Coordinates of C-alpha atoms in Angstrom, one line a residue:
X17 CA 26.0 -3.9 -20.3
X18 CA 26.3 -7.2 -22.7
X19 CA 22.9 -9.0 -23.0
X20 CA 23.1 -13.2 -23.4
X21 CA 19.5 -14.5 -25.2
X22 CA 18.0 -11.1 -24.7
X23 CA 18.6 -10.8 -21.3
X24 CA 22.0 -9.5 -18.9
X25 CA 22.7 -11.7 -16.2
X26 CA 21.1 -9.9 -13.6
X27 CA 18.0 -10.1 -15.5
X28 CA 18.3 -13.8 -15.7
X29 CA 19.0 -14.1 -12.0
X30 CA 16.2 -12.6 -11.2
X31 CA 14.2 -14.8 -13.3
X32 CA 15.5 -17.7 -11.4
X33 CA 17.5 -18.6 -14.6
X34 CA 20.6 -18.0 -14.8
X35 CA 22.1 -21.5 -14.3
X36 CA 20.1 -22.5 -16.4
X37 CA 21.2 -20.0 -19.1
X38 CA 24.8 -20.5 -18.5
X39 CA 24.8 -24.4 -18.8
X40 CA 22.8 -23.4 -22.3
X41 CA 26.0 -21.3 -23.5
X42 CA 28.4 -22.8 -22.2
X43 CA 27.9 -25.9 -24.3
X44 CA 30.2 -25.2 -27.2
X45 CA 32.5 -25.7 -24.8
X46 CA 32.0 -28.3 -23.3
X47 CA 31.9 -30.7 -26.4
X48 CA 35.1 -29.5 -26.5
X49 CA 36.5 -30.5 -23.6
X50 CA 33.5 -33.4 -24.4
X51 CA 36.1 -34.4 -27.0
X52 CA 39.5 -34.1 -25.5
X53 CA 38.3 -36.1 -22.9
X54 CA 37.6 -38.4 -25.1
X55 CA 40.8 -38.4 -26.8
X56 CA 42.9 -38.5 -23.3
X57 CA 40.6 -41.8 -22.9
X58 CA 41.6 -43.5 -26.1
X59 CA 41.3 -46.8 -24.8
X60 CA 37.6 -46.1 -24.4
X61 CA 37.5 -47.0 -28.2
X62 CA 39.3 -49.4 -28.4
X63 CA 37.4 -51.2 -25.5
X64 CA 34.4 -50.8 -27.8
X65 CA 35.7 -51.6 -31.0
X66 CA 37.6 -55.0 -29.6
X67 CA 34.7 -56.5 -28.1
X68 CA 32.9 -55.6 -31.5
X69 CA 35.7 -57.7 -33.3
X70 CA 35.6 -60.6 -31.1
X71 CA 31.6 -60.9 -31.1
X72 CA 30.4 -59.9 -34.7
X73 CA 27.3 -62.0 -33.7
X74 CA 26.8 -59.8 -30.4
X75 CA 25.0 -56.8 -30.1
X76 CA 25.5 -53.2 -27.7
X77 CA 22.5 -52.3 -25.8
X78 CA 22.3 -48.4 -24.9
X79 CA 20.5 -47.3 -21.8
X80 CA 19.2 -44.4 -19.3
X81 CA 16.5 -43.3 -17.7
X82 CA 14.3 -40.2 -18.6
X83 CA 16.5 -37.9 -21.4
X84 CA 19.6 -40.7 -21.2
X85 CA 17.2 -42.8 -22.5
X86 CA 16.3 -40.4 -25.2
X87 CA 19.4 -39.8 -26.1
X88 CA 20.2 -43.3 -26.7
X89 CA 16.8 -43.2 -29.0
X90 CA 18.7 -40.6 -31.6
X91 CA 22.0 -42.6 -31.0
X92 CA 20.5 -45.9 -32.5
X93 CA 19.9 -44.7 -36.3
X94 CA 23.2 -43.1 -37.1
X95 CA 25.2 -45.7 -35.2
X96 CA 23.4 -47.9 -37.7
X97 CA 25.0 -45.6 -40.5
X98 CA 28.0 -45.6 -38.9
X99 CA 28.4 -49.8 -37.9
X100 CA 27.8 -52.6 -39.2
X101 CA 26.6 -54.2 -36.2
X102 CA 23.4 -54.7 -34.6
X103 CA 22.7 -51.9 -31.9
X104 CA 19.5 -52.0 -29.5
X105 CA 18.3 -48.4 -27.2
X106 CA 16.3 -50.3 -24.1
X107 CA 15.7 -47.7 -21.1
X108 CA 16.7 -48.6 -17.8
X109 CA 13.1 -48.6 -16.6
X110 CA 11.9 -51.5 -19.4
X111 CA 15.3 -53.8 -18.3
X112 CA 14.8 -53.3 -14.2
X113 CA 11.0 -54.5 -13.9
X114 CA 11.0 -57.3 -17.3
X115 CA 14.4 -58.3 -17.8
X116 CA 13.7 -61.8 -19.2
X117 CA 12.3 -59.4 -22.1
X118 CA 15.4 -57.7 -22.9
X119 CA 18.4 -59.0 -21.4
X120 CA 20.1 -62.7 -23.9
X121 CA 22.3 -64.5 -22.1
X122 CA 23.6 -66.2 -25.0
X123 CA 23.9 -63.0 -26.8
X124 CA 27.7 -61.2 -26.2
X125 CA 26.2 -57.6 -25.2
X126 CA 27.7 -54.7 -24.7
X127 CA 26.2 -52.7 -22.4
X128 CA 26.5 -48.7 -22.5
X129 CA 25.4 -46.6 -18.9
X130 CA 24.4 -43.2 -19.8
X131 CA 23.9 -41.3 -16.5
X132 CA 24.8 -38.2 -15.5
X133 CA 24.7 -38.8 -11.5
X134 CA 25.9 -42.2 -11.6
X135 CA 23.1 -43.0 -8.4
X136 CA 20.4 -43.4 -10.0
X137 CA 18.4 -46.7 -8.5
X138 CA 17.2 -48.3 -12.4
X139 CA 20.3 -47.4 -14.1
X140 CA 22.4 -49.6 -11.3
X141 CA 19.3 -52.3 -10.9
X142 CA 19.6 -52.6 -15.1
X143 CA 23.3 -53.1 -15.0
X144 CA 23.1 -55.5 -11.8
X145 CA 21.1 -57.4 -14.0
X146 CA 23.4 -57.7 -16.6
X147 CA 25.7 -59.0 -14.4
X148 CA 24.2 -61.8 -13.2
X149 CA 21.8 -62.8 -16.3
X150 CA 24.1 -62.3 -19.3
X151 CA 27.1 -64.4 -19.9
X152 CA 29.5 -62.5 -22.2
X153 CA 29.3 -59.2 -20.9
X154 CA 31.2 -55.9 -21.2
X155 CA 30.2 -52.6 -20.1
X156 CA 30.6 -48.8 -20.2
X157 CA 29.6 -46.3 -18.4
X158 CA 29.2 -42.8 -19.6
X159 CA 28.4 -40.5 -16.5
X160 CA 30.0 -37.1 -15.0
X161 CA 30.3 -38.3 -11.8
X162 CA 33.8 -39.8 -10.4
X163 CA 32.3 -40.0 -6.8
X164 CA 29.3 -42.2 -8.6
X165 CA 28.1 -45.6 -7.0
X166 CA 27.9 -46.5 -10.7
X167 CA 31.5 -44.8 -10.7
X168 CA 32.6 -47.6 -8.0
X169 CA 30.7 -51.0 -9.2
X170 CA 32.3 -49.8 -12.4
X171 CA 36.1 -49.7 -11.4
X172 CA 35.4 -52.6 -9.4
X173 CA 34.8 -55.3 -12.6
X174 CA 37.2 -56.0 -14.8
X175 CA 34.2 -56.0 -17.6
X176 CA 33.9 -52.5 -16.9
X177 CA 35.2 -48.9 -18.4
X178 CA 34.2 -45.9 -17.6
X179 CA 34.1 -42.9 -19.4
X180 CA 33.6 -39.1 -17.5
X181 CA 32.4 -36.2 -18.8
X182 CA 34.5 -32.9 -18.2
X183 CA 32.9 -30.6 -15.3
X184 CA 31.2 -28.2 -17.5
X185 CA 29.4 -31.0 -18.8
X186 CA 27.4 -31.4 -15.4
X187 CA 24.4 -28.8 -15.0
X188 CA 24.1 -26.7 -12.2
X189 CA 20.4 -26.3 -13.8
X190 CA 18.2 -28.6 -12.7
X191 CA 17.5 -30.0 -15.8
X192 CA 19.8 -32.1 -18.3
X193 CA 20.9 -29.2 -21.2
X194 CA 24.8 -29.9 -21.5
X195 CA 24.7 -32.9 -20.0
X196 CA 22.3 -33.7 -22.7
X197 CA 24.1 -33.0 -26.1
X198 CA 27.8 -33.9 -24.4
X199 CA 26.7 -37.3 -23.3
X200 CA 24.5 -38.1 -26.6
X201 CA 28.1 -36.4 -28.3
X202 CA 30.6 -38.7 -26.2
X203 CA 28.5 -41.8 -27.1
X204 CA 28.7 -40.8 -31.0
X205 CA 32.8 -40.8 -31.0
X206 CA 33.5 -43.2 -29.1
X207 CA 32.2 -45.0 -32.1
X208 CA 34.7 -42.8 -34.5
X209 CA 37.8 -44.4 -34.8
X210 CA 39.5 -41.5 -36.9
X211 CA 40.4 -38.4 -34.6
X212 CA 40.5 -36.4 -37.4
X213 CA 36.4 -37.1 -38.3
X214 CA 36.3 -36.3 -34.8
X215 CA 37.9 -33.0 -34.7
X216 CA 35.9 -32.2 -38.1
X217 CA 32.5 -32.7 -36.4
X218 CA 33.1 -31.1 -34.0
X219 CA 34.8 -28.0 -35.7
X220 CA 30.5 -28.1 -37.7
X221 CA 28.9 -28.2 -34.8
X222 CA 30.4 -24.8 -33.1
X223 CA 29.8 -23.1 -36.1
X224 CA 26.4 -24.2 -36.1
X225 CA 25.9 -23.7 -32.2
X226 CA 26.8 -19.9 -32.3
X227 CA 24.6 -19.3 -34.9
X228 CA 22.1 -20.3 -32.7
X229 CA 22.9 -18.7 -29.8
X230 CA 23.5 -15.5 -31.8
X231 CA 20.8 -15.1 -34.6
X232 CA 18.1 -17.5 -34.5
X233 CA 17.4 -16.7 -30.8
X234 CA 14.7 -14.1 -31.3
X235 CA 12.5 -16.1 -33.7
X236 CA 12.9 -18.6 -30.6
X237 CA 11.7 -16.2 -28.4
X238 CA 8.3 -15.1 -30.3
X239 CA 7.4 -18.7 -31.1
X240 CA 7.7 -19.5 -27.4
X241 CA 5.3 -16.1 -26.9
X242 CA 2.6 -17.5 -29.1
X243 CA -0.9 -17.8 -27.4
X244 CA -0.6 -22.1 -27.1
X245 CA -1.8 -24.5 -24.9
X246 CA -0.3 -27.9 -26.2
X247 CA 2.8 -28.6 -28.8
X248 CA 3.4 -32.2 -30.6
X249 CA 6.8 -32.9 -31.5
X250 CA 7.0 -34.9 -34.3
X251 CA 10.1 -36.5 -36.4
X252 CA 11.7 -39.5 -38.4
X253 CA 14.8 -41.5 -38.2
X254 CA 17.0 -39.9 -35.1
X255 CA 15.2 -36.3 -34.8
X256 CA 11.9 -39.4 -33.6
X257 CA 13.9 -39.9 -30.5
X258 CA 14.5 -35.7 -30.4
X259 CA 10.8 -34.9 -30.2
X260 CA 10.6 -37.2 -26.9
X261 CA 13.2 -35.2 -24.9
X262 CA 11.9 -31.8 -26.4
X263 CA 8.4 -32.9 -25.0
X264 CA 10.3 -33.8 -21.8
X265 CA 11.9 -30.6 -21.9
X266 CA 8.5 -28.5 -22.3
X267 CA 6.7 -30.1 -19.2
X268 CA 10.2 -29.7 -17.3
X269 CA 10.3 -26.5 -17.7
X270 CA 6.9 -25.0 -17.5
X271 CA 6.0 -27.6 -14.4
X272 CA 3.6 -28.9 -16.6
X273 CA 1.2 -25.6 -18.1
X274 CA 2.3 -26.9 -21.4
X275 CA 0.5 -30.5 -22.6
X276 CA 3.6 -31.8 -24.8
X277 CA 3.3 -34.9 -26.6
X278 CA 5.8 -36.5 -29.5
X279 CA 5.1 -38.2 -32.7
X280 CA 6.8 -39.8 -36.0
X281 CA 6.4 -37.8 -38.8
X282 CA 4.0 -40.8 -40.7
X283 CA 2.5 -41.7 -37.4
X284 CA 0.8 -38.5 -37.4
X285 CA -1.0 -38.5 -40.0
X286 CA -3.3 -41.7 -38.6
X287 CA -5.9 -40.0 -36.9
X288 CA -3.4 -38.1 -34.7
X289 CA -5.1 -34.6 -36.7
X290 CA -8.2 -35.0 -34.3
X291 CA -5.4 -33.4 -32.1
X292 CA -4.9 -30.0 -33.9
X293 CA -6.9 -26.7 -32.4
X294 CA -6.3 -23.1 -32.7
X295 CA -4.1 -23.6 -29.2
X296 CA -1.5 -26.0 -30.9
X297 CA 1.9 -26.3 -31.5
X298 CA 3.1 -28.6 -34.1
X299 CA 6.8 -28.7 -34.3
X300 CA 8.1 -30.4 -37.0
X301 CA 11.8 -31.6 -36.6
X302 CA 13.0 -31.9 -40.2
X303 CA 15.5 -34.2 -41.7
X304 CA 18.1 -33.2 -44.1
X305 CA 17.9 -36.0 -46.3
X306 CA 15.4 -35.7 -49.0
X307 CA 13.7 -38.8 -49.6
X308 CA 12.4 -38.3 -45.3
X309 CA 12.1 -34.7 -46.1
X310 CA 9.1 -35.1 -48.8
X311 CA 7.3 -36.9 -46.3
X312 CA 7.4 -33.7 -43.5
X313 CA 6.6 -31.6 -46.0
X314 CA 3.6 -33.3 -47.1
X315 CA 2.4 -33.6 -43.1
X316 CA 3.2 -29.5 -43.1
X317 CA 0.8 -29.1 -46.0
X318 CA -1.7 -31.2 -45.0
X319 CA -1.9 -29.8 -41.1
X320 CA -1.3 -26.2 -42.8
X321 CA -4.9 -27.7 -45.2
X322 CA -6.8 -28.6 -41.9
X323 CA -8.1 -25.0 -41.1
X324 CA -7.5 -26.5 -37.4
X325 CA -5.2 -22.9 -37.4
X326 CA -3.1 -24.4 -34.9
X327 CA 0.9 -23.0 -35.0
X328 CA 3.3 -24.5 -36.9
X329 CA 7.1 -24.2 -36.7
X330 CA 9.5 -26.0 -39.1
X331 CA 13.2 -26.9 -37.6
X332 CA 15.1 -27.4 -39.9
X333 CA 18.9 -27.5 -41.7
X334 CA 18.5 -25.3 -44.6
X335 CA 15.9 -23.6 -46.8
X336 CA 12.5 -25.7 -47.7
X337 CA 10.9 -23.9 -50.1
X338 CA 8.3 -26.6 -50.5
X339 CA 7.1 -26.0 -46.3
X340 CA 7.7 -22.4 -46.1
X341 CA 4.2 -21.2 -47.0
X342 CA 2.7 -23.9 -45.2
X343 CA 4.6 -23.0 -41.4
X344 CA 4.4 -19.7 -39.3
X345 CA 8.1 -20.2 -38.3
X346 CA 11.0 -21.7 -40.3
X347 CA 14.5 -22.1 -38.4
X348 CA 17.0 -22.7 -40.6
X349 CA 20.0 -23.6 -38.0
X350 CA 22.9 -25.2 -40.5
X351 CA 22.2 -22.9 -44.2
X352 CA 25.7 -22.1 -45.3
X353 CA 27.2 -24.6 -42.9
X354 CA 27.8 -28.5 -43.9
X355 CA 26.0 -30.7 -42.4
X356 CA 26.9 -32.8 -39.8
X357 CA 25.2 -36.0 -40.0
X358 CA 21.9 -37.2 -38.3
X359 CA 23.2 -37.6 -35.3
X360 CA 25.6 -35.0 -34.4
X361 CA 22.8 -32.5 -36.2
X362 CA 20.1 -33.1 -33.2
X363 CA 22.8 -31.6 -31.1
X364 CA 21.9 -28.2 -32.7
X365 CA 18.2 -28.7 -33.4
X366 CA 18.5 -29.9 -28.7
X367 CA 20.0 -26.8 -28.2
X368 CA 17.0 -24.9 -30.5
X369 CA 14.9 -27.0 -28.2
X370 CA 15.9 -26.0 -24.6
X371 CA 16.6 -22.1 -25.8
X372 CA 12.6 -22.2 -26.6
X373 CA 12.2 -24.3 -23.6
X374 CA 13.9 -21.7 -21.5
X375 CA 11.4 -19.0 -23.0
X376 CA 8.6 -20.5 -22.0
X377 CA 9.7 -20.8 -18.6
X378 CA 10.0 -17.1 -18.2
X379 CA 6.6 -16.8 -19.9
X380 CA 4.9 -19.4 -17.3
X381 CA 6.9 -17.6 -14.5
X382 CA 9.0 -20.5 -13.7
X383 CA 12.3 -20.5 -12.3
X384 CA 14.2 -23.8 -13.6
X385 CA 17.1 -22.7 -11.3
X386 CA 15.2 -23.4 -8.0
X387 CA 14.1 -27.1 -7.8
X388 CA 11.2 -26.1 -5.4
X389 CA 9.3 -26.1 -8.5
X390 CA 10.5 -29.8 -9.1
X391 CA 9.8 -31.2 -5.6
X392 CA 7.2 -33.8 -6.6
X393 CA 9.7 -35.4 -9.2
X394 CA 12.7 -35.4 -7.1
X395 CA 11.3 -36.9 -4.0
X396 CA 10.0 -39.3 -6.4
X397 CA 13.2 -40.3 -7.6
X398 CA 14.9 -40.8 -5.3
X399 CA 12.2 -42.9 -3.0
X400 CA 12.9 -45.6 -6.3
X401 CA 13.2 -49.1 -4.5
X402 CA 15.0 -52.2 -7.0
X403 CA 13.8 -55.6 -6.6
X404 CA 15.7 -58.1 -6.6
X405 CA 14.7 -61.0 -9.1
X406 CA 13.2 -63.7 -9.1
X407 CA 12.8 -65.0 -12.5
X408 CA 10.5 -67.9 -11.5
X409 CA 7.8 -65.8 -9.8
X410 CA 7.1 -63.9 -12.1
X411 CA 7.0 -67.2 -14.8
X412 CA 4.7 -68.8 -12.4
X413 CA 2.1 -65.4 -12.3
X414 CA 1.8 -65.3 -16.1
X415 CA 1.0 -68.6 -16.3
X416 CA -1.8 -68.3 -13.8
X417 CA -3.3 -65.8 -15.3
X418 CA -2.5 -66.7 -18.7
X419 CA -4.6 -70.4 -17.6
X420 CA -7.5 -67.4 -16.1

C-alpha cells in the first residue's frame, strides 16, 4: 500500500492529519495552478507596472495578518533586489490601531493585501483606512475566496484589482500551508515581467519540492523526535521573515506544547546564548549568499562551542563543510539543482518547516485537521472589532500623556 511521508492515507486519517498532509503534498500542483492563474490574469502585472511607472516616488506596502504578514516580510528583501522601487511590509494588525504612523496621504501607494479568507477584520479595516487616508492609492488583493468581503469591496473599487488563487491553494486544513506558499509565490511572480522567467523559476521549485518530499522527510521526522521543548529559528534577509512563520507553525501544530522563537542571525549573538540548554533546538535557515553564509557558519560554530548541548539543525541549499561538524542535522534541499533566488528558495524551506511541524503534531498527539484544538484562537479572531478611526482623539491623548 502506498505511503506518503511514511504513512498510508488511513494512518494519517486516524491521526487526524489527512487534510494537512494532502495540503502539504499537493503544493507543487497548487504552484503550477497559481502560475497559470497569473498568466490568465495578465492585467494584474500591467496594473502593477503602470502604477510604478506613473509614480516613481511612490511605494508598495505589502500587508497581511500573521502568516500573510510573514509572507510580506519574506518578499520585501527579494523584491528590493529585483526592482528599483520602495517596498515595505506592514502588518494590518499594526496599521489598524496606528494608521497615522504608517500611512502618508502624500505618498502614492500601491497597497497589496494578502488574505487567504478575504474576511479578516484587520485586513478589511486596513484597506478601508488606505481608501480614506491616502489620496493617490491603488490596491491589489491576493486571496483564495471569490465570495469574500474583501473581494466584494475590491470589485466595487475602481482603484482595486483582485488576483484569485486556484482552488488547490485553499487549504482544507486549519493552518495556512498551500495557501501560504501559493500566496508568496503569486506575490513574487506578479512582479516578474517575463513569462519565461516565471516558468523557469517554477520548474526549479517543482524539482526541489520533489526532493524534499521523497528523500529528506525521514531525516526531518528524526529531528522532530529529538528531546527538545524549545525551538529557536534563526535567519537573515528573506529567511529572517521565514523564521517568524516557522515559529508560528510550531506553536500551531503543537498547540503550544513547544515554545518557539525567532531571531536574526547577528541579533542572536547578543545575549541570546543564555537561552540555550539541552532542551533547545536551534534551527538555522542558511542563505545561499557566500557573504551572509560566513556569519551563519560563525554562529553555528559559536553555539556548538557553548557547551550547553542544544540540538542544532541547519537548513541550507547545498553543502556547508564548515558548518557540518557543528550541527546534528544538515538538510541540503537544493544540491545539484540550480538556485532560484532567495525569495523562491524560502518556499522550499517553508515546505521543510511544514513537514517538521506535522511530525511534531503527531509527536504530541495533536490532530491538525480538527479545529477543536484551536477553538480559542478561532473565537478570538472572529471577535475582532474594528473601531472608527479618530485621529483627533489619538492626538489629544498623546499630547496629554506627554505633558503628564
